[in-house]
Short mmCIF file of C-alpha atoms in Angstrom, two decimals:
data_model
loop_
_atom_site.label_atom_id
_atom_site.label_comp_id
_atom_site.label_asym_id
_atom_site.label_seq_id
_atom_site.Cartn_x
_atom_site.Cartn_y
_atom_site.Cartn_z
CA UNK A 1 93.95 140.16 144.40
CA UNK A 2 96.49 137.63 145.35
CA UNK A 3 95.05 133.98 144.27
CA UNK A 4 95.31 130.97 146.44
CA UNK A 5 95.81 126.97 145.51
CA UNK A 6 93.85 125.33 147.20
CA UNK A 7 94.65 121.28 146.97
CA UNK A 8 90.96 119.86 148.28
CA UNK A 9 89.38 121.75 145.44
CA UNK A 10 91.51 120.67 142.78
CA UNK A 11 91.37 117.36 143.79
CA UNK A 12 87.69 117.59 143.97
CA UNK A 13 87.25 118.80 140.54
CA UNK A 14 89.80 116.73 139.04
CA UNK A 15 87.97 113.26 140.53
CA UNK A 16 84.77 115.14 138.97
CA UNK A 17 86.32 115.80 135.76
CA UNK A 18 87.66 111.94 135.34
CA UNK A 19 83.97 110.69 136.34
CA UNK A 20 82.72 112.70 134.07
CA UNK A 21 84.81 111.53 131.10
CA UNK A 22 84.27 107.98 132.47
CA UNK A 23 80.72 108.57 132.09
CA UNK A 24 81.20 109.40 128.29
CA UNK A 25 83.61 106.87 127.48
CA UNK A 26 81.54 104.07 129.03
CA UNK A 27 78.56 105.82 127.18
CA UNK A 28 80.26 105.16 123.75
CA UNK A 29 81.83 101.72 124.40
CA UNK A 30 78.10 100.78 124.85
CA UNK A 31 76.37 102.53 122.14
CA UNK A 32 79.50 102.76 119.52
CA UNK A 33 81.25 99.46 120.32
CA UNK A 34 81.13 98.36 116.69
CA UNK A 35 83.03 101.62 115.44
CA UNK A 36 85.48 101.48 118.17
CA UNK A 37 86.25 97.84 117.60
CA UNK A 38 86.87 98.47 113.83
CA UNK A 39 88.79 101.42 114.54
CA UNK A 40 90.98 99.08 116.56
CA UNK A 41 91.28 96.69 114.21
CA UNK A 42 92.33 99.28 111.70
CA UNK A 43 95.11 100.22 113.78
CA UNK A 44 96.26 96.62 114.40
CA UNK A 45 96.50 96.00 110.43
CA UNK A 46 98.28 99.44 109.74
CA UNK A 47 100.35 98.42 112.96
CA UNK A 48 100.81 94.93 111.88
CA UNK A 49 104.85 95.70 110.25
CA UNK A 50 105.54 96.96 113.92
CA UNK A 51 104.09 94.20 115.53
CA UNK A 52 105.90 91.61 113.56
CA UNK A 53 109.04 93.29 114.18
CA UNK A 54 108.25 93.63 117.70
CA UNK A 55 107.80 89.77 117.82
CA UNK A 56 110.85 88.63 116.01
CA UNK A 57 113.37 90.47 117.57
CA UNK A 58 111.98 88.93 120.73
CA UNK A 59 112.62 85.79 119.27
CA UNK A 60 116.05 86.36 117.91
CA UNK A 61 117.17 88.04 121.15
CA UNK A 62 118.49 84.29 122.21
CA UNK A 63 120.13 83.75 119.38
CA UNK A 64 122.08 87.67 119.29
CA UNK A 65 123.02 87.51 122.95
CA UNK A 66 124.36 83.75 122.52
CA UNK A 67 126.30 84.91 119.46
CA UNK A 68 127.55 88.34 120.80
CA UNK A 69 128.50 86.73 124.26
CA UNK A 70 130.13 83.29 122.67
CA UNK A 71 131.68 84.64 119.36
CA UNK A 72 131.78 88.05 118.63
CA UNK A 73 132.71 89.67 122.37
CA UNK A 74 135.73 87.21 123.31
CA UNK A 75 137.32 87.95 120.10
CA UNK A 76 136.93 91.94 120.80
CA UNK A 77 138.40 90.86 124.39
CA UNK A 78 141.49 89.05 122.63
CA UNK A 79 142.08 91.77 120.33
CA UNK A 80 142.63 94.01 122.73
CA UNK A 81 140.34 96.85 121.71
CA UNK A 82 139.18 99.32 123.64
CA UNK A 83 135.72 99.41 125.45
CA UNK A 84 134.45 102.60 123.89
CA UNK A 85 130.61 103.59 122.35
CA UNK A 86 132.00 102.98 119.15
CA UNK A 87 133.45 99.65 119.24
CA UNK A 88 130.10 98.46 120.92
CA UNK A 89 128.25 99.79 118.44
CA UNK A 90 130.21 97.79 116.03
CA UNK A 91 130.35 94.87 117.95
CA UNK A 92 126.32 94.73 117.74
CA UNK A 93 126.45 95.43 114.09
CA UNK A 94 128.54 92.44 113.21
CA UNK A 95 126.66 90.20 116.36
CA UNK A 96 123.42 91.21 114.48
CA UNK A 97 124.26 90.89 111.51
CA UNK A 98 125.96 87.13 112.17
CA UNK A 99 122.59 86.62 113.50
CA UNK A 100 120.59 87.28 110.75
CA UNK A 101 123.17 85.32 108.47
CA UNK A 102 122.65 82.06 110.99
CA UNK A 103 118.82 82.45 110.98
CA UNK A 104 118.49 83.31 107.38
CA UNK A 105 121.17 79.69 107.13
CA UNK A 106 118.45 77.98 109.30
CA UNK A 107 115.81 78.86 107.39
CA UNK A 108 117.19 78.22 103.98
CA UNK A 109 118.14 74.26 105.68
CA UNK A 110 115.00 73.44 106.82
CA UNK A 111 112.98 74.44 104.22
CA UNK A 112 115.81 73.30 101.63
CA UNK A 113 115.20 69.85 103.33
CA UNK A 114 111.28 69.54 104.01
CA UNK A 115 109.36 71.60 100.75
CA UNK A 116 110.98 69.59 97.96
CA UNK A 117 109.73 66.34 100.60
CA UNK A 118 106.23 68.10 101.45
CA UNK A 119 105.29 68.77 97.32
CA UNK A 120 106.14 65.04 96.07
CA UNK A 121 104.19 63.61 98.93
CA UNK A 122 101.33 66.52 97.79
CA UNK A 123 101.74 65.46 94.32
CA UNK A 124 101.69 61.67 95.47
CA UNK A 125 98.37 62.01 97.60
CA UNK A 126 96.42 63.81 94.98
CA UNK A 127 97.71 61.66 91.70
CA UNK A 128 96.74 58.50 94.08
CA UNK A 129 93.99 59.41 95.36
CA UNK A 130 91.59 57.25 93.79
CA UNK A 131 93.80 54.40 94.65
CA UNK A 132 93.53 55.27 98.30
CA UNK A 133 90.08 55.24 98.10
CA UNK A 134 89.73 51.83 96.11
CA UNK A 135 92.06 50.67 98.96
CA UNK A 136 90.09 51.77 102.54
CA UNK A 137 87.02 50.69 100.40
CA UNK A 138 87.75 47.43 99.95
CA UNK A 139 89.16 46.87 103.83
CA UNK A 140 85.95 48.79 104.83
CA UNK A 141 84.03 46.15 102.71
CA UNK A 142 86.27 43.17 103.65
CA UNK A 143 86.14 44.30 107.40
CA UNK A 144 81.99 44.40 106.99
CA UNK A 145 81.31 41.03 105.46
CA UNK A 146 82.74 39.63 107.99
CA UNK A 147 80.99 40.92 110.69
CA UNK A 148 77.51 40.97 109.62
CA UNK A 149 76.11 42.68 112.51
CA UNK A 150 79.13 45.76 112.22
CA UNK A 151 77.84 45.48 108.23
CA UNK A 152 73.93 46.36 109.18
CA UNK A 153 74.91 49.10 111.63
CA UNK A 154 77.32 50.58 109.06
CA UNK A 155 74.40 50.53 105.99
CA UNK A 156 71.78 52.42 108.71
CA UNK A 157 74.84 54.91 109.33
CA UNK A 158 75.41 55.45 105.95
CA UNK A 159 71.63 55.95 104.34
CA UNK A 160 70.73 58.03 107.55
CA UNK A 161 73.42 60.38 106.85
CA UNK A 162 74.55 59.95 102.75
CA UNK A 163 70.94 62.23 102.13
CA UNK A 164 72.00 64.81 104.72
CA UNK A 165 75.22 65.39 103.13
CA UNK A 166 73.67 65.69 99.54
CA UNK A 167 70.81 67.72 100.87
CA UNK A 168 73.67 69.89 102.67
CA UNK A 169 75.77 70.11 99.06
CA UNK A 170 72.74 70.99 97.13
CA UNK A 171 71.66 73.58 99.64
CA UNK A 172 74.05 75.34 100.99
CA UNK A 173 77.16 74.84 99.25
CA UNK A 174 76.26 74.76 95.42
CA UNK A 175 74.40 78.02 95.75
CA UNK A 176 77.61 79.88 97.75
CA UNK A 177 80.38 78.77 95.10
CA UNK A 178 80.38 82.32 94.10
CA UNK A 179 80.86 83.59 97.74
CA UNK A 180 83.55 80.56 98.68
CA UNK A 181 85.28 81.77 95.39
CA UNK A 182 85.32 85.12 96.72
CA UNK A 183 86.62 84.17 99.98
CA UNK A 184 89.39 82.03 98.79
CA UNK A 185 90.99 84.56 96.63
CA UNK A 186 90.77 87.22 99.62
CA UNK A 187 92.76 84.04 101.82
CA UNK A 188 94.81 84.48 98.84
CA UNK A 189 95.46 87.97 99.21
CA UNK A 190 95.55 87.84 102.78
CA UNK A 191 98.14 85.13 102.68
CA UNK A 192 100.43 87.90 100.43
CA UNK A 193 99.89 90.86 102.50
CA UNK A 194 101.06 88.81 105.65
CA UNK A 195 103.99 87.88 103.64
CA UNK A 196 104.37 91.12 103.06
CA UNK A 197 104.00 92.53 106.44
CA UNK A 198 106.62 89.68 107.70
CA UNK A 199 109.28 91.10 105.08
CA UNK A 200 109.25 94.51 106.20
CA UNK A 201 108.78 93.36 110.23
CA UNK A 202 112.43 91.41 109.60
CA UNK A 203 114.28 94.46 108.24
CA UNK A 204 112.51 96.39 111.26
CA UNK A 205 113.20 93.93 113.83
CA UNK A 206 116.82 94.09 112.73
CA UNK A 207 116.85 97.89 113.94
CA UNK A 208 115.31 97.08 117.18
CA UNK A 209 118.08 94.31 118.06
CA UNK A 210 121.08 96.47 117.07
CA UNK A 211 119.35 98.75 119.55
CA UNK A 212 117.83 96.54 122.20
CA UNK A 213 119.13 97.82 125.42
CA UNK A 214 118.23 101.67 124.16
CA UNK A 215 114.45 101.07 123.94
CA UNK A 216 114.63 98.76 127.37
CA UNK A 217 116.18 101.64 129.01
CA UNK A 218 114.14 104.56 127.63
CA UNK A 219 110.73 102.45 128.87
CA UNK A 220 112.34 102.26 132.36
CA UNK A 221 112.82 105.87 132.31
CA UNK A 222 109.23 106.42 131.21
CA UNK A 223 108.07 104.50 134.40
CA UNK A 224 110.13 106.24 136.74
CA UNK A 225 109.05 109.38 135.16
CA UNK A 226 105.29 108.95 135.64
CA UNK A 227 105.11 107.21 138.43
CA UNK A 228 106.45 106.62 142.30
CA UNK A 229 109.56 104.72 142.62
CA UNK A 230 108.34 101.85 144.29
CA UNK A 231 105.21 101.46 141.68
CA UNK A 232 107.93 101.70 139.03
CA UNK A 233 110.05 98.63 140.41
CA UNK A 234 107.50 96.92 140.94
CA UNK A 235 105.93 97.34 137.45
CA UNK A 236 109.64 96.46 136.14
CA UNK A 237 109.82 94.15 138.15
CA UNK A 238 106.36 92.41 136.75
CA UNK A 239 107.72 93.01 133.43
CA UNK A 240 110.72 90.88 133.96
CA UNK A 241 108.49 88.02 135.45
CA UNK A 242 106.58 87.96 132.27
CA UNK A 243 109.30 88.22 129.92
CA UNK A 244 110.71 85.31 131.88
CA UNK A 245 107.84 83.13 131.71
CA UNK A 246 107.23 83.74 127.76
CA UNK A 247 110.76 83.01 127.00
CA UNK A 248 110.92 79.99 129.11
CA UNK A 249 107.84 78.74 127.62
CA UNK A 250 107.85 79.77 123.90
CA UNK A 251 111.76 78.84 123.05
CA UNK A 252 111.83 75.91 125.52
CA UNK A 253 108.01 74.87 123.46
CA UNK A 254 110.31 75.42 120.18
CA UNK A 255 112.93 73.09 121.16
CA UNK A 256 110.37 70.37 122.16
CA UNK A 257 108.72 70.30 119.06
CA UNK A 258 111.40 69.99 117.22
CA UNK A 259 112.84 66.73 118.89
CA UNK A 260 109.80 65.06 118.77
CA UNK A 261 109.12 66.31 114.83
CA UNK A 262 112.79 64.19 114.56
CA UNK A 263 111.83 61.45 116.82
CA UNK A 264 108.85 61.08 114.91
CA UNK A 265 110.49 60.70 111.36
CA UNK A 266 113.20 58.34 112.37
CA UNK A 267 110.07 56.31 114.18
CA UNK A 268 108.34 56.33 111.03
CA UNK A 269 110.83 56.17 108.79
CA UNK A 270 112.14 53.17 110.55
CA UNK A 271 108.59 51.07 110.33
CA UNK A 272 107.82 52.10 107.40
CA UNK A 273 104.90 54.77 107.54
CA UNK A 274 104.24 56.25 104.37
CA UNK A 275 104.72 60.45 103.65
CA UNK A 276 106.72 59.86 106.78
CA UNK A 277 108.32 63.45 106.48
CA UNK A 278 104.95 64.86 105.79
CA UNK A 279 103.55 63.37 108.68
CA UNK A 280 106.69 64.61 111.16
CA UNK A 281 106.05 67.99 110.06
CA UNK A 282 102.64 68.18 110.82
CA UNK A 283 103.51 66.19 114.29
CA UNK A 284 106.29 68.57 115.27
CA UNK A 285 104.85 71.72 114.14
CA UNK A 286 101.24 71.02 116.18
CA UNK A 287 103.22 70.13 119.12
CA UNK A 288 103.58 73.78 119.77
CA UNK A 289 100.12 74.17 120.95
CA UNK A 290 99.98 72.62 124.25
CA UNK A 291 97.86 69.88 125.50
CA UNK A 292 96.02 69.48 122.47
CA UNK A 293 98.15 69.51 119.51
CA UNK A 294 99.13 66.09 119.22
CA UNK A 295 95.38 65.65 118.48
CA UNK A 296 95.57 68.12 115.96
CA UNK A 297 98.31 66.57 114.35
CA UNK A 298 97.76 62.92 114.88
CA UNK A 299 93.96 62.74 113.59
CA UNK A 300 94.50 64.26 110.03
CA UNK A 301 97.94 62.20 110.01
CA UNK A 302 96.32 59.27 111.25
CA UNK A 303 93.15 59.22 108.76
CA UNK A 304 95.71 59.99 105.62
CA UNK A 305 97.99 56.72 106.30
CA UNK A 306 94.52 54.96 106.88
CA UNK A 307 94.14 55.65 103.35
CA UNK A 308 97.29 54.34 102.20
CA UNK A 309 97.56 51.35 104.80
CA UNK A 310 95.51 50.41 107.98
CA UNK A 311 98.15 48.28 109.14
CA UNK A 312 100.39 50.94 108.85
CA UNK A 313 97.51 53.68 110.51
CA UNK A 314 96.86 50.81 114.15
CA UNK A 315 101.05 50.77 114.00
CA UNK A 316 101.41 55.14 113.77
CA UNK A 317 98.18 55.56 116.55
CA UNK A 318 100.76 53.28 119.21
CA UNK A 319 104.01 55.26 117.57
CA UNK A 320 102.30 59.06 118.36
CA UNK A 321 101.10 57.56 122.07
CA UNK A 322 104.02 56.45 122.88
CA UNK A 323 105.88 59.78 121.54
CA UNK A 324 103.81 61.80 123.56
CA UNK A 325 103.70 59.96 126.80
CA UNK A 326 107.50 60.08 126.25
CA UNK A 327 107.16 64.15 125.97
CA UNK A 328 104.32 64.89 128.41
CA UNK A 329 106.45 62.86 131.44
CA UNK A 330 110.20 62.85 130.40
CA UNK A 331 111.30 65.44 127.39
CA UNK A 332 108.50 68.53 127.94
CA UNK A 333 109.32 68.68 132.06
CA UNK A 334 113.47 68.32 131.00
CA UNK A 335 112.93 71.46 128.99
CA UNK A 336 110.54 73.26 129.94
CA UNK A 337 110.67 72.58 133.95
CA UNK A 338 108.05 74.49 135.55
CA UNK A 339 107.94 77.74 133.56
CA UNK A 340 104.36 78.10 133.65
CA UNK A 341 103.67 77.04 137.35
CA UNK A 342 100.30 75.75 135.83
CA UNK A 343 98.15 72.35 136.49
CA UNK A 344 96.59 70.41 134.04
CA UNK A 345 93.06 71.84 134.56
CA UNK A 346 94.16 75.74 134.10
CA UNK A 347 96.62 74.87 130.80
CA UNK A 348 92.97 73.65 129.25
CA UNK A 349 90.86 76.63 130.29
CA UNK A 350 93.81 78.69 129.23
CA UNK A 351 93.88 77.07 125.85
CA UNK A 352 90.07 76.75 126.03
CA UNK A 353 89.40 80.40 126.36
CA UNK A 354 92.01 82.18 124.19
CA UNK A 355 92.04 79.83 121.16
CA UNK A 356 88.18 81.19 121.37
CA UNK A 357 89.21 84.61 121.20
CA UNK A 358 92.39 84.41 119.01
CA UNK A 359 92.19 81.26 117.57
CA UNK A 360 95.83 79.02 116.94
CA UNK A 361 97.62 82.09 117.96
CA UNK A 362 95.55 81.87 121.24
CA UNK A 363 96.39 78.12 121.51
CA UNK A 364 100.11 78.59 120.97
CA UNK A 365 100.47 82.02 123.37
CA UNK A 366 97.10 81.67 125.50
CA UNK A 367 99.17 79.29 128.01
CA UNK A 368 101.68 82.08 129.02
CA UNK A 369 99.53 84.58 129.01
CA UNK A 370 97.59 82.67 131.32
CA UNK A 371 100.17 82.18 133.65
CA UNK A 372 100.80 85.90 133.88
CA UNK A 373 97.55 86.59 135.07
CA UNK A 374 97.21 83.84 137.27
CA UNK A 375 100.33 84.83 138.88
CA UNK A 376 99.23 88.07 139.25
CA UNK A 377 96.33 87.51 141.20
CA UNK A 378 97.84 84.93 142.84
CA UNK A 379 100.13 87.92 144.06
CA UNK A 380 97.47 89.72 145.06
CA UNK A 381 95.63 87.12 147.02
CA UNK A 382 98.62 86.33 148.95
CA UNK A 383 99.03 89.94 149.63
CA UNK A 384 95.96 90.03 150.99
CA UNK A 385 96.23 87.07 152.90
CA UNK A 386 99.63 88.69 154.85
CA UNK A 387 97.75 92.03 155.22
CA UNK A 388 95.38 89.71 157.19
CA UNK A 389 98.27 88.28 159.18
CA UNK A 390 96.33 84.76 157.10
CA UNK A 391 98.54 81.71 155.92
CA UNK A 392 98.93 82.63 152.55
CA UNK A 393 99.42 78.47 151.66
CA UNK A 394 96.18 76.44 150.29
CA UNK A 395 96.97 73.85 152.75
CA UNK A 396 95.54 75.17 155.54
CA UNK A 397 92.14 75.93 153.83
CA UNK A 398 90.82 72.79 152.74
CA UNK A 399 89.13 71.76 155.51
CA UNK A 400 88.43 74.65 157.46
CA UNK A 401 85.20 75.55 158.93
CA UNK A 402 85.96 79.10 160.46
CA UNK A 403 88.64 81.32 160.89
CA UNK A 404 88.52 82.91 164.94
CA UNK A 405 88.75 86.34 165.44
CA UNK A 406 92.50 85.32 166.96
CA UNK A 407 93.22 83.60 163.11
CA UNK A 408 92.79 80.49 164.69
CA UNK A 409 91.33 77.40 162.20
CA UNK A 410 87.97 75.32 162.50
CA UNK A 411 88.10 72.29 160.76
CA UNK A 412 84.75 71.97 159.43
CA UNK A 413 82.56 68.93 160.55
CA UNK A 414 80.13 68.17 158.64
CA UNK A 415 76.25 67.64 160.42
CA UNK A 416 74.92 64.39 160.41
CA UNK A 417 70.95 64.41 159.35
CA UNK A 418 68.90 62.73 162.07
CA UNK A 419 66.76 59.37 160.39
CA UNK A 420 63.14 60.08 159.66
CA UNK A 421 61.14 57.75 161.51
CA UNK A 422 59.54 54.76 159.77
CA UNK A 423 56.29 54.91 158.13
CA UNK A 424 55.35 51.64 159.44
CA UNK A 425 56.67 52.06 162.94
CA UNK A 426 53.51 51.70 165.29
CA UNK A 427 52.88 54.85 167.08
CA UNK A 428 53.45 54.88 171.07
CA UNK A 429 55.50 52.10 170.35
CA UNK A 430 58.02 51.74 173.73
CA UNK A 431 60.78 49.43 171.83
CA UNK A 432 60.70 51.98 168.93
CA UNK A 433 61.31 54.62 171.39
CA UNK A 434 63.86 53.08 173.26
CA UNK A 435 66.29 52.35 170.31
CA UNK A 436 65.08 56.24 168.95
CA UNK A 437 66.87 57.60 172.13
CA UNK A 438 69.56 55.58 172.15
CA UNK A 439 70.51 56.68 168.53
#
């Protein structure tokens, strides 16, 4: 008996099959969500080498494309050689290798430069810090007696809140120190095993660069493979969009911080601001995170000159406000243009949301992340929109009313609400009347 395809009925029980499995899947996401969520978060630790590779051969891509293109490929060019597999392959060995030689170089400067800088001012705020207490509480004293009025508010402030903080010592943190111990030494460990997991992500990164273009093309041929041509452009496509905005916005964010980190020490150095190296790191390095990282940075910098100086604290508040105003309007839009396409409201629901979920990772990467997605459904809105034969601009919708069955726009109007009469108008009253209908 000869057997027959039929296409309806393999459809049909392939649509059942994938309900079906939806069914179970949903089932255990909802009654084994704990286990799946730990089994994914064993993966991401095992994966963690991987990932760290992933990441820093993204961000040394720049560096090996300026340094093949500028250096290594013009003098392959004026030598003559041959454009064969082989002398590529060399020509990326000795491009990657110059690259991990200039960010190794890099690396070794900076940090050459700022720890030696970072563990005398450590050293300096812990051997004086009694002094820098004596010193903000005598100002804090001087400042109160002579404002009586500041001095009575201050005292309330203080005995209000002086037995909360004991009662909160006594209760909660004396009777942890065991558990707080515990936790700091796994930070500790932590802290190694990222270290760890960094090493071995730089000698796998430096595989993935000498073979870049090799992994891009064997993902393009997955696409293509499993799905229609158009999907797969357009998914390549999408992929090229977001590696565009993340590069714009993380290396462009990069270059930012670092001006204003060295805008900010020759400020400080120049006026005088004590641990004026220390506080430039921690200005440059919190610049990353958008929006609000020169609050991150300024407050703790702020409150530790405060102890050494308040003159010097009222002259670094005006120095960071100025700095900032200087690289929200002039230095941030020179570099970074408009790579995110974002206003001011979604860059703080971006940063909002994700550094919930992710924490300073999700402050530093939530923005262009954001920006992805909002692009995407922006895309899809629009498409909408022109299926619709609909203006696909916002300006056209903000005061509409209706939309005609011809497209055609309402402007909305709104209804004005008719006065109530007067309680004390007199009833029957003509005049009342009169000036009722007239209204």
């Amino acid at each position: 008996m000869k057997f027959h395809f039929n296409k309806k009925y393999f459809y049909l029980g392939l649509s059942v099959a994938l309900a079906i499995m939806s069914g179970i899947l949903f089932y255990y996401i909802l009654f084994h969500g704990a286990d799946l969520s730990a089994a994914f978060d064993t993966f991401v630790t095992i994966s963690m080498p991987i990932i760290d590779g992933l990441v820093l051969a993204y961000l040394m891509t720049p560096v090996l494309n300026a340094v093949e293109g500028r250096l290594v490929k013009p003098v392959y060019i004026k030598l003559n050689l041959s454009d064969t597999k082989k002398n590529r392959k060399r020509m990326r060995m000795i491009s990657v290798i110059l690259t991990v030689m200039v960010i190794l170089w890099i690396a070794y400067e900076f940090f050459a430069l700022i720890i030696p800088e970072l563990i005398r001012s450590i050293q300096s705020i812990i051997f004086q810090f009694p002094t820098y207490i004596s010193n903000l509480s005598d100002w804090a004293a001087s400042l109160l007696e002579n404002n009586p009025d500041l001095e009575s508010v201050a005292t309330q402030i203080f005995e209000k809140y002086s037995t909360r903080v004991l009662d909160f010592l006594n209760t909660s943190i004396l009777p942890r120190i065991n558990e707080l111990l515990i936790t700091l030494s796994s930070g500790v460990i932590g802290f190694f095993r990222a270290m760890w997991n960094f090493v071995i992500g730089f000698i796998i990164s430096i595989y993935i660069l000498g073979s870049k273009e090799t992994f891009a093309g064997q993902a393009k041929k997955t696409m293509y493979a499993f799905f229609e041509t158009a999907s797969a452009n357009q998914i390549i496509s999408n992929f090229r969009f977001i590696h565009t905005t993340f590069s714009g916005f993380i290396s462009g964010k990069i270059v930012d911080s670092i001006i204003i980190g060295i805008i900010c020490f020759f400020c400080t150095s120049i006026i005088g601001t004590p641990y004026a190296i220390l506080v430039s790191v921690i200005i440059g390095v919190t610049n990353v995170i958008p929006f609000f990282g020169p609050w991150i940075g300024g407050i703790p910098s702020a409150l530790l000159i405060l102890m050494v100086n308040p003159t010097q604290c009222l002259y670094f508040i005006i120095l960071i406000l100025i700095i900032q105003q200087f690289d929200g309007n002039i230095l941030g839009p020179k570099i970074l243009g408009d790579s995110t396409g974002l206003s001011g409201f979604w860059v703080i629901f971006a940063i909002t949301i994700f550094s919930g979920m992710f924490g300073i990772l999700g402050m530093v990467v939530g923005v262009p992340i954001f920006a992805v997605l909002y692009a995407g459904f922006r895309a899809l809105v629009n498409k909408q929109l022109a299926r619709k034969q609909l203006p696909t601009e916002t300006q056209p919708y903000l005061m509409v009313g209706a939309i005609t069955e011809d497209n055609s726009f309402t402007e909305y109007v709104p209804v004005k609400k008719k006065r109530k009469s007067s309680a004390t108008k007199v009833k029957n009253n003509p005049a009342a009347e009169q000036d009722e209908k007239e209204e």
